[in-house]
Amino acid sequence: MARIVLGVSSSIAIYKACEIIRQLQKKNHSVQVIMTQKASQFISPLLFQALTGNPVLINLFETKETEKIEHIELARKTELLLIAPATANFIAKMASGIADDFLSTFYLAVNCPVIVAPAMNEAMYLHPRTQANLQELRRQGVIICEPERGLLACGDEGWGRLAEVEKIIALAESLLTSSFKWRNKKIIITAGPTREPIDPVRFISNRSSGKMGYELAREASRRGAEVILISGPVNLPSPYGVKVIRIETAAEMKKEVEKYFDEADVVIMAAAVADFRPAEAMTSKWKKNQGIPEIKLVATEDILDFLATHPLRKKKILVGFAAETQELEDAAREKMEKKGLDLIVANDVSIPGIGFEADLNDVLILDRQGQVIRSGVKSKREISQLIFDVLEAYLEKAT
Ligand code: PMT
């Protein structure tokens, strides 16, 4: 049983929302409806209220202060947001982050899986703007329940018919099942670079922005896991619902990973941990007139190597990343073996537009049984979804 919010916008397919509610209830889920203003002119909110037993939420700005707090609570508790039917206009609002009514605001506030089931006239659905908006939603991690071809409300035959209710329910169930699998699971994710001090103002670091690790943390949290994100210095907001621990050096990162390792089920090392550090950090700033300093470097301790030999290693799943510039697959496989990992995610960091700093990535996911999954170029959010799908299948096999 899950707490589902059904978002309803003003498509003629709105009447199917009643069947969606009934089918979700049959599966013992509780349903709360949020309607757009225009949708409430198509169908009386009273109908949804009677079906769900919950007052229908429509207008954010007419809501009393005390109720607003409850609605924030609702965003926190929601386990799935299903928007069906979703009009071209509502999809456009979601894609661009417009939050001018209850439902569009709610979309921005939730931290759970989101499904959008579009329903509209074929010309609107196939319009490049709508297709670009749907692509943007996919990039944001939203699952699109693709519409079907058939007789449309306008009398035309074509694409844009709301997907069959059974298909929408099956998709909702599979997402919920996946998020149930992560409940009570604890995941350590590392992200960003480390900084190894030379003196109080200078350091050795790398180009990692933390985007990959932060998206993984967001995805893990969305799937219901408890996430500890151990992050080097980055310029990113903390993902909602995630415990963020900020560190600077490789040694500090290792200390924090070690601290939480006992309680963790999975560790994902997406951080670009420095391999070398100055043997000694100077205590005062090295001045230019002192000449060019000679900096002796020493190796940092490898965190994954340390975890590989930990007494609790066998009870955990270890996922490493491999940042390579040539022979991606072979180099990654070698790293997976050497570090005793369960899975490794390899990216070629020499290709412009992916890897370090970029919003996109293109990865190979390798496991110890020889399976290789290629993501193709995708947003780091979509790549994170793929990594978690693979990890989920791995967890299933392992238990
Ligand atoms: O942060 P972004 O800008 O989004 O970029 C993402 C990324 C390119 C940093 C990310 O996708 C990535 O590849 N992360 C791993 C970078 C890295 O350090 O790779 P590596 O091949 O040098 O190390 C292999 C593995 O050992 C990594 O999981 C690393 O976290 C781990 N390691 C490395 C050094 C060390 N001292 N301890 C470690 O545990």
Coordinates of C-alpha atoms and ligand atoms in Angstrom, one line a residue:
M1 CA 0.0 0.0 0.0
A2 CA 1.4 3.4 -1.0
R3 CA 0.4 7.0 -0.8
I4 CA -0.3 8.2 -4.3
V5 CA -1.1 11.7 -5.5
L6 CA -3.1 11.7 -8.8
G7 CA -2.6 15.0 -10.6
V8 CA -5.4 15.7 -13.0
S9 CA -5.3 18.3 -15.8
S10 CA -8.0 19.4 -18.2
S11 CA -8.0 16.9 -21.0
I12 CA -11.2 15.3 -22.3
A13 CA -9.7 12.0 -21.1
I14 CA -10.3 13.3 -17.5
Y15 CA -13.1 10.8 -17.0
K16 CA -10.6 8.0 -17.1
A17 CA -9.1 9.4 -13.9
C18 CA -12.0 7.8 -12.1
E19 CA -11.0 4.3 -13.3
I20 CA -7.4 5.0 -12.5
I21 CA -8.4 5.9 -8.9
R22 CA -10.5 2.7 -8.6
Q23 CA -7.7 0.5 -10.0
L24 CA -5.2 2.0 -7.6
Q25 CA -7.6 1.6 -4.7
K26 CA -8.1 -2.1 -5.7
K27 CA -4.3 -2.5 -5.1
N28 CA -4.8 -1.0 -1.7
H29 CA -3.2 2.3 -2.4
S30 CA -4.5 5.5 -0.9
V31 CA -5.2 8.3 -3.5
Q32 CA -5.2 12.0 -3.1
V33 CA -6.3 14.0 -6.1
I34 CA -4.9 17.4 -7.1
M35 CA -6.7 19.1 -10.0
T36 CA -5.8 22.1 -12.1
Q37 CA -8.4 24.9 -12.0
K38 CA -9.5 24.1 -15.6
A39 CA -9.8 20.4 -14.9
S40 CA -12.3 21.3 -12.1
Q41 CA -14.5 22.9 -14.7
F42 CA -14.5 19.6 -16.7
I43 CA -15.5 17.4 -13.8
S44 CA -16.7 18.4 -10.3
P45 CA -14.0 17.9 -7.7
L46 CA -16.8 16.4 -5.6
L47 CA -16.7 13.2 -7.7
F48 CA -13.0 12.7 -7.0
Q49 CA -13.7 13.5 -3.3
A50 CA -16.4 10.9 -3.1
L51 CA -14.2 8.3 -4.8
T52 CA -11.1 8.9 -2.8
G53 CA -12.6 10.1 0.5
N54 CA -10.1 13.0 0.5
P55 CA -10.8 16.6 -0.2
V56 CA -9.5 17.6 -3.7
L57 CA -6.8 20.2 -3.8
I58 CA -7.0 22.8 -6.5
N59 CA -5.9 26.3 -5.6
L60 CA -2.8 26.9 -3.6
F61 CA -3.5 30.5 -3.0
E62 CA -6.9 29.9 -1.4
T63 CA -5.5 27.5 1.0
K64 CA -5.4 28.5 4.7
E65 CA -1.9 28.8 6.3
T66 CA -2.4 25.7 8.5
E67 CA -3.5 23.6 5.5
K68 CA -0.4 24.8 3.6
I69 CA 1.8 23.1 6.2
E70 CA -0.2 19.9 5.8
H71 CA 0.4 20.1 2.1
I72 CA 4.1 20.3 2.6
E73 CA 3.7 17.3 4.8
L74 CA 1.7 15.7 1.9
A75 CA 4.7 16.3 -0.5
R76 CA 7.0 14.7 2.0
K77 CA 4.8 11.6 2.4
T78 CA 3.8 11.1 -1.2
E79 CA 5.3 7.9 -2.6
L80 CA 4.3 8.3 -6.2
L81 CA 3.0 11.3 -8.2
L82 CA 1.0 10.3 -11.2
I83 CA -0.2 13.0 -13.6
A84 CA -3.0 11.5 -15.7
P85 CA -4.2 12.9 -18.0
A86 CA -1.5 15.5 -18.6
T87 CA -2.3 18.2 -21.1
A88 CA 0.3 19.8 -23.5
N89 CA 0.0 23.0 -21.4
F90 CA 0.6 21.2 -18.1
I91 CA 3.6 19.3 -19.6
A92 CA 5.0 22.6 -20.8
K93 CA 4.7 24.1 -17.3
M94 CA 6.4 21.1 -15.7
A95 CA 9.2 21.2 -18.3
S96 CA 10.0 24.8 -17.6
G97 CA 9.4 24.8 -13.8
I98 CA 6.4 27.1 -13.8
A99 CA 4.7 26.8 -10.4
D100 CA 1.5 28.9 -10.6
D101 CA -1.1 26.5 -9.2
F102 CA -1.2 23.7 -6.7
L103 CA -0.4 20.9 -9.0
S104 CA 2.6 22.5 -10.7
T105 CA 4.0 23.7 -7.3
F106 CA 3.5 20.2 -5.9
Y107 CA 5.5 18.7 -8.8
L108 CA 8.5 20.8 -7.8
A109 CA 8.0 19.9 -4.1
V110 CA 7.9 16.1 -4.2
N111 CA 10.9 13.8 -3.9
C112 CA 9.3 10.6 -5.3
P113 CA 9.0 8.9 -8.6
V114 CA 6.8 10.9 -11.1
I115 CA 4.8 9.4 -14.0
V116 CA 3.2 11.6 -16.6
A117 CA 0.5 10.2 -18.9
P118 CA -0.1 12.7 -21.8
A119 CA -3.5 13.0 -23.5
M120 CA -4.1 15.4 -26.3
N121 CA -4.9 15.9 -29.9
E122 CA -2.3 14.4 -32.3
A123 CA -1.1 17.7 -33.8
M124 CA -0.4 19.0 -30.3
Y125 CA 1.3 15.7 -29.2
L126 CA 3.6 15.6 -32.2
H127 CA 4.4 19.3 -32.2
P128 CA 8.2 19.7 -31.8
R129 CA 7.6 21.9 -28.8
T130 CA 5.6 19.2 -26.9
Q131 CA 8.1 16.6 -27.9
A132 CA 10.9 18.8 -26.6
N133 CA 9.0 19.3 -23.4
L134 CA 8.5 15.6 -22.9
Q135 CA 12.2 15.1 -23.6
E136 CA 13.0 17.7 -20.9
L137 CA 10.8 15.8 -18.5
R138 CA 12.6 12.5 -19.2
R139 CA 15.9 14.4 -18.6
Q140 CA 14.4 15.5 -15.2
G141 CA 13.8 11.8 -14.4
V142 CA 10.0 11.8 -15.0
I143 CA 8.7 8.5 -16.5
I144 CA 6.4 9.1 -19.5
C145 CA 3.6 6.7 -20.0
E146 CA 3.5 7.1 -23.7
P147 CA 0.0 7.8 -25.2
E148 CA -1.5 5.5 -27.8
R149 CA -2.8 5.8 -31.3
G150 CA -6.5 5.6 -31.7
L151 CA -9.8 7.5 -31.9
L152 CA -9.3 10.9 -30.2
A153 CA -11.9 13.1 -28.6
C154 CA -11.8 15.5 -31.4
G155 CA -13.0 12.7 -33.7
D156 CA -9.6 12.3 -35.5
E157 CA -7.6 9.1 -35.5
G158 CA -4.1 9.5 -34.4
W159 CA -1.5 9.7 -31.6
G160 CA -2.3 11.3 -28.3
R161 CA -4.9 9.0 -26.7
L162 CA -4.3 8.5 -23.0
A163 CA -2.5 5.2 -22.5
E164 CA -4.8 2.3 -21.4
V165 CA -5.6 2.5 -17.7
E166 CA -4.1 -1.0 -17.2
K167 CA -0.8 0.2 -18.7
I168 CA -0.7 3.2 -16.4
I169 CA -1.4 1.1 -13.4
A170 CA 1.2 -1.5 -14.3
L171 CA 3.8 1.3 -14.7
A172 CA 2.8 2.7 -11.3
E173 CA 3.1 -0.7 -9.7
S174 CA 6.5 -1.4 -11.1
L175 CA 7.9 2.0 -9.9
L176 CA 6.4 1.4 -6.5
T177 CA 7.8 -2.1 -6.3
S178 CA 11.2 -0.7 -7.1
S179 CA 10.9 1.9 -4.4
F180 CA 9.8 -0.6 -1.9
K181 CA 13.0 -2.6 -2.6
W182 CA 15.1 0.4 -1.4
R183 CA 13.1 1.1 1.7
N184 CA 15.3 0.3 4.8
K185 CA 18.4 0.3 2.6
K186 CA 21.2 2.6 3.4
I187 CA 23.5 3.9 0.7
I188 CA 26.7 5.8 0.9
I189 CA 27.4 7.9 -2.2
T190 CA 30.6 10.0 -2.6
A191 CA 30.7 12.9 -5.0
G192 CA 32.8 15.7 -6.2
P193 CA 36.6 16.3 -6.0
T194 CA 38.8 16.3 -3.0
R195 CA 41.3 19.1 -2.3
E196 CA 44.7 18.3 -1.1
P197 CA 46.3 21.4 0.5
I198 CA 49.7 22.7 -0.6
D199 CA 49.5 25.7 1.8
P200 CA 46.6 27.6 3.4
V201 CA 45.6 29.0 0.0
R202 CA 46.6 26.5 -2.6
F203 CA 45.6 22.9 -3.2
I204 CA 45.6 20.0 -5.7
S205 CA 42.2 19.1 -7.0
N206 CA 40.4 18.1 -10.2
R207 CA 37.5 19.1 -12.4
S208 CA 34.8 17.1 -10.8
S209 CA 31.6 19.2 -10.3
G210 CA 29.8 16.6 -8.1
K211 CA 26.8 16.5 -10.6
M212 CA 27.1 12.7 -11.2
G213 CA 27.2 11.8 -7.5
Y214 CA 24.4 14.3 -6.6
E215 CA 22.1 12.9 -9.2
L216 CA 22.8 9.4 -7.9
A217 CA 22.0 10.6 -4.4
R218 CA 18.7 12.1 -5.7
E219 CA 17.8 8.9 -7.5
A220 CA 18.6 6.8 -4.5
S221 CA 16.5 9.0 -2.3
R222 CA 13.6 9.1 -4.8
R223 CA 13.6 5.3 -4.7
G224 CA 13.2 5.3 -0.9
A225 CA 16.7 4.6 0.3
E226 CA 18.3 6.4 3.2
V227 CA 21.2 8.2 1.6
I228 CA 24.5 9.5 3.1
L229 CA 26.2 11.8 0.5
I230 CA 29.8 12.4 1.3
S231 CA 30.8 15.3 -0.8
G232 CA 33.9 17.2 -1.7
P233 CA 33.7 21.0 -2.3
V234 CA 31.1 21.6 -5.0
N235 CA 28.7 24.3 -6.0
L236 CA 25.5 22.3 -5.8
P237 CA 22.5 22.4 -3.5
S238 CA 22.0 19.5 -1.1
P239 CA 19.5 17.0 -2.6
Y240 CA 16.2 17.0 -0.7
G241 CA 16.0 14.3 2.0
V242 CA 19.6 13.3 1.8
K243 CA 22.1 13.6 4.6
V244 CA 25.1 15.5 3.2
I245 CA 28.5 15.4 4.8
R246 CA 31.0 17.8 3.5
I247 CA 34.7 17.0 3.4
E248 CA 37.8 18.5 1.7
T249 CA 40.5 15.9 1.6
A250 CA 40.8 12.3 0.5
A251 CA 41.7 11.4 4.1
E252 CA 38.5 13.1 5.4
M253 CA 36.4 11.3 2.8
K254 CA 37.9 8.0 3.9
K255 CA 37.2 8.7 7.5
E256 CA 33.5 9.5 6.8
V257 CA 33.0 6.5 4.5
E258 CA 34.6 4.3 7.2
K259 CA 32.3 5.8 9.9
Y260 CA 29.1 4.9 8.0
F261 CA 30.3 1.7 6.3
D262 CA 29.0 -0.7 9.0
E263 CA 25.4 0.4 8.6
A264 CA 25.5 0.7 4.8
D265 CA 24.1 -1.8 2.3
V266 CA 25.6 -0.2 -0.8
V267 CA 28.5 2.2 -1.4
I268 CA 28.8 4.1 -4.7
M269 CA 32.1 5.9 -5.2
A270 CA 31.4 8.5 -7.8
A271 CA 33.8 11.0 -6.3
A272 CA 37.0 11.9 -8.1
V273 CA 39.3 11.3 -5.1
A274 CA 42.8 12.7 -5.5
D275 CA 45.4 10.0 -6.0
F276 CA 48.2 12.2 -4.8
R277 CA 48.6 14.8 -2.1
P278 CA 51.5 17.0 -1.0
A279 CA 53.5 15.1 1.5
E280 CA 53.2 18.0 3.9
A281 CA 50.9 21.0 3.7
M282 CA 52.7 24.2 4.5
T283 CA 51.3 26.0 7.5
S284 CA 51.7 29.5 6.1
K285 CA 51.3 30.9 2.5
W286 CA 54.3 30.2 0.3
K287 CA 55.4 33.7 -1.0
K288 CA 56.4 34.3 -4.6
N289 CA 59.7 35.8 -3.5
Q290 CA 60.6 32.5 -1.9
G291 CA 61.0 31.1 -5.4
I292 CA 59.3 28.1 -6.9
P293 CA 58.4 25.5 -4.2
E294 CA 59.4 21.9 -4.7
I295 CA 56.3 19.9 -3.7
K296 CA 56.8 16.3 -2.9
L297 CA 53.7 14.2 -3.6
V298 CA 52.7 11.0 -1.9
A299 CA 49.8 8.7 -2.7
T300 CA 46.5 9.1 -0.9
E301 CA 45.0 6.0 0.6
D302 CA 42.6 4.3 -1.8
I303 CA 39.2 4.2 -0.2
L304 CA 37.8 1.4 -2.4
D305 CA 41.0 -0.7 -1.8
F306 CA 40.4 -0.2 1.9
L307 CA 36.7 -1.2 1.7
A308 CA 37.6 -4.3 -0.4
T309 CA 39.5 -5.8 2.5
H310 CA 37.1 -4.7 5.3
P311 CA 35.8 -7.6 7.4
L312 CA 32.2 -6.5 6.5
R313 CA 32.9 -6.3 2.8
K314 CA 31.0 -9.5 1.8
K315 CA 27.7 -8.0 3.3
K316 CA 27.9 -4.9 1.1
I317 CA 27.6 -4.0 -2.6
L318 CA 30.5 -1.9 -3.8
V319 CA 30.1 0.2 -6.9
G320 CA 33.1 2.1 -8.3
F321 CA 33.5 4.5 -11.1
A322 CA 36.3 4.5 -13.6
A323 CA 37.4 7.8 -15.2
E324 CA 39.4 6.7 -18.3
T325 CA 40.8 8.4 -21.4
Q326 CA 41.5 5.3 -23.4
E327 CA 40.4 1.6 -23.7
L328 CA 37.5 2.3 -21.5
E329 CA 36.0 -1.2 -21.1
D330 CA 39.3 -3.1 -20.6
A331 CA 40.6 -0.4 -18.1
A332 CA 37.3 -0.5 -16.2
R333 CA 37.3 -4.3 -16.0
E334 CA 40.8 -4.3 -14.7
K335 CA 39.8 -1.7 -12.0
M336 CA 36.8 -3.7 -11.0
E337 CA 38.9 -6.8 -10.5
K338 CA 41.7 -5.0 -8.8
K339 CA 39.4 -3.2 -6.4
G340 CA 37.1 -6.2 -5.9
L341 CA 34.0 -4.3 -6.9
D342 CA 30.5 -5.7 -7.7
L343 CA 29.9 -3.2 -10.4
I344 CA 31.8 -0.5 -12.1
V345 CA 30.6 2.5 -14.1
A346 CA 33.1 3.6 -16.7
N347 CA 33.1 7.0 -18.4
D348 CA 35.5 8.4 -21.0
V349 CA 36.6 11.7 -19.5
S350 CA 38.5 12.8 -22.7
I351 CA 35.3 13.4 -24.7
P352 CA 34.1 17.0 -24.6
G353 CA 30.5 17.4 -23.4
I354 CA 30.3 14.4 -21.1
G355 CA 32.0 13.2 -17.9
F356 CA 33.6 15.9 -15.8
E357 CA 31.5 19.1 -15.2
A358 CA 29.0 18.3 -18.0
D359 CA 25.2 17.7 -17.4
L360 CA 25.5 14.7 -19.7
N361 CA 27.4 11.5 -19.5
D362 CA 27.9 8.3 -21.5
V363 CA 28.8 5.3 -19.4
L364 CA 29.4 1.5 -19.6
I365 CA 28.1 -0.4 -16.6
L366 CA 30.1 -3.6 -16.1
D367 CA 29.5 -6.5 -13.7
R368 CA 31.6 -9.4 -12.6
Q369 CA 29.6 -11.9 -14.8
G370 CA 30.8 -10.1 -17.9
Q371 CA 27.6 -8.1 -18.6
V372 CA 28.2 -4.7 -20.2
I373 CA 25.4 -2.1 -20.4
R374 CA 25.9 1.0 -22.6
S375 CA 23.9 4.0 -21.7
G376 CA 24.5 6.2 -24.7
V377 CA 24.7 9.9 -24.2
K378 CA 22.1 10.9 -21.6
S379 CA 21.5 13.4 -18.7
K380 CA 23.3 12.4 -15.5
R381 CA 19.8 12.0 -14.0
E382 CA 18.8 9.4 -16.6
I383 CA 22.2 7.7 -16.2
S384 CA 21.5 7.5 -12.5
Q385 CA 18.2 5.9 -13.1
L386 CA 19.9 3.3 -15.3
I387 CA 22.6 2.6 -12.7
F388 CA 19.9 2.1 -10.1
D389 CA 17.9 -0.2 -12.4
V390 CA 21.1 -2.3 -12.9
L391 CA 21.8 -2.2 -9.2
E392 CA 18.3 -3.3 -8.3
A393 CA 18.6 -6.3 -10.6
Y394 CA 21.9 -7.1 -9.0
L395 CA 20.5 -6.8 -5.5
E396 CA 17.6 -9.2 -6.5
K397 CA 20.1 -11.8 -7.8
A398 CA 22.3 -11.4 -4.7
T399 CA 19.4 -12.1 -2.3
Ligands
PMT1 O1 31.5 15.2 -10.7 P1 31.2 15.3 -12.2 O2 31.7 16.6 -12.8 O3 29.7 15.1 -12.4 O4 32.0 14.2 -13.0 C1 31.7 12.9 -12.8 C2 32.9 12.0 -12.7 C3 33.7 12.0 -14.0 C4 33.8 12.5 -11.6 C5 32.4 10.6 -12.3 O5 31.6 10.1 -13.4 C6 33.6 9.6 -12.2 O6 34.2 9.0 -13.1 N1 34.0 9.4 -10.9 C7 35.3 8.6 -10.5 C8 36.5 9.5 -10.8 C9 37.8 8.7 -10.4 O7 38.4 9.1 -9.5 O8 38.0 7.7 -11.1 P2 39.3 6.7 -11.0 O9 39.3 5.9 -12.2 O10 40.5 7.6 -10.8 O11 39.1 5.9 -9.6 C10 38.4 4.7 -9.6 C11 37.5 4.5 -8.4 O12 38.4 4.5 -7.2 C12 36.5 5.6 -8.2 O13 35.3 5.1 -7.8 C13 37.1 6.5 -7.1 O14 36.1 7.1 -6.4 C14 37.9 5.5 -6.3 N2 39.0 6.0 -5.6 C15 40.0 6.7 -6.2 C16 41.1 7.2 -5.5 C17 41.1 7.0 -4.1 N3 42.1 7.4 -3.4 N4 40.2 6.3 -3.5 C18 39.1 5.8 -4.2 O15 38.3 5.1 -3.7

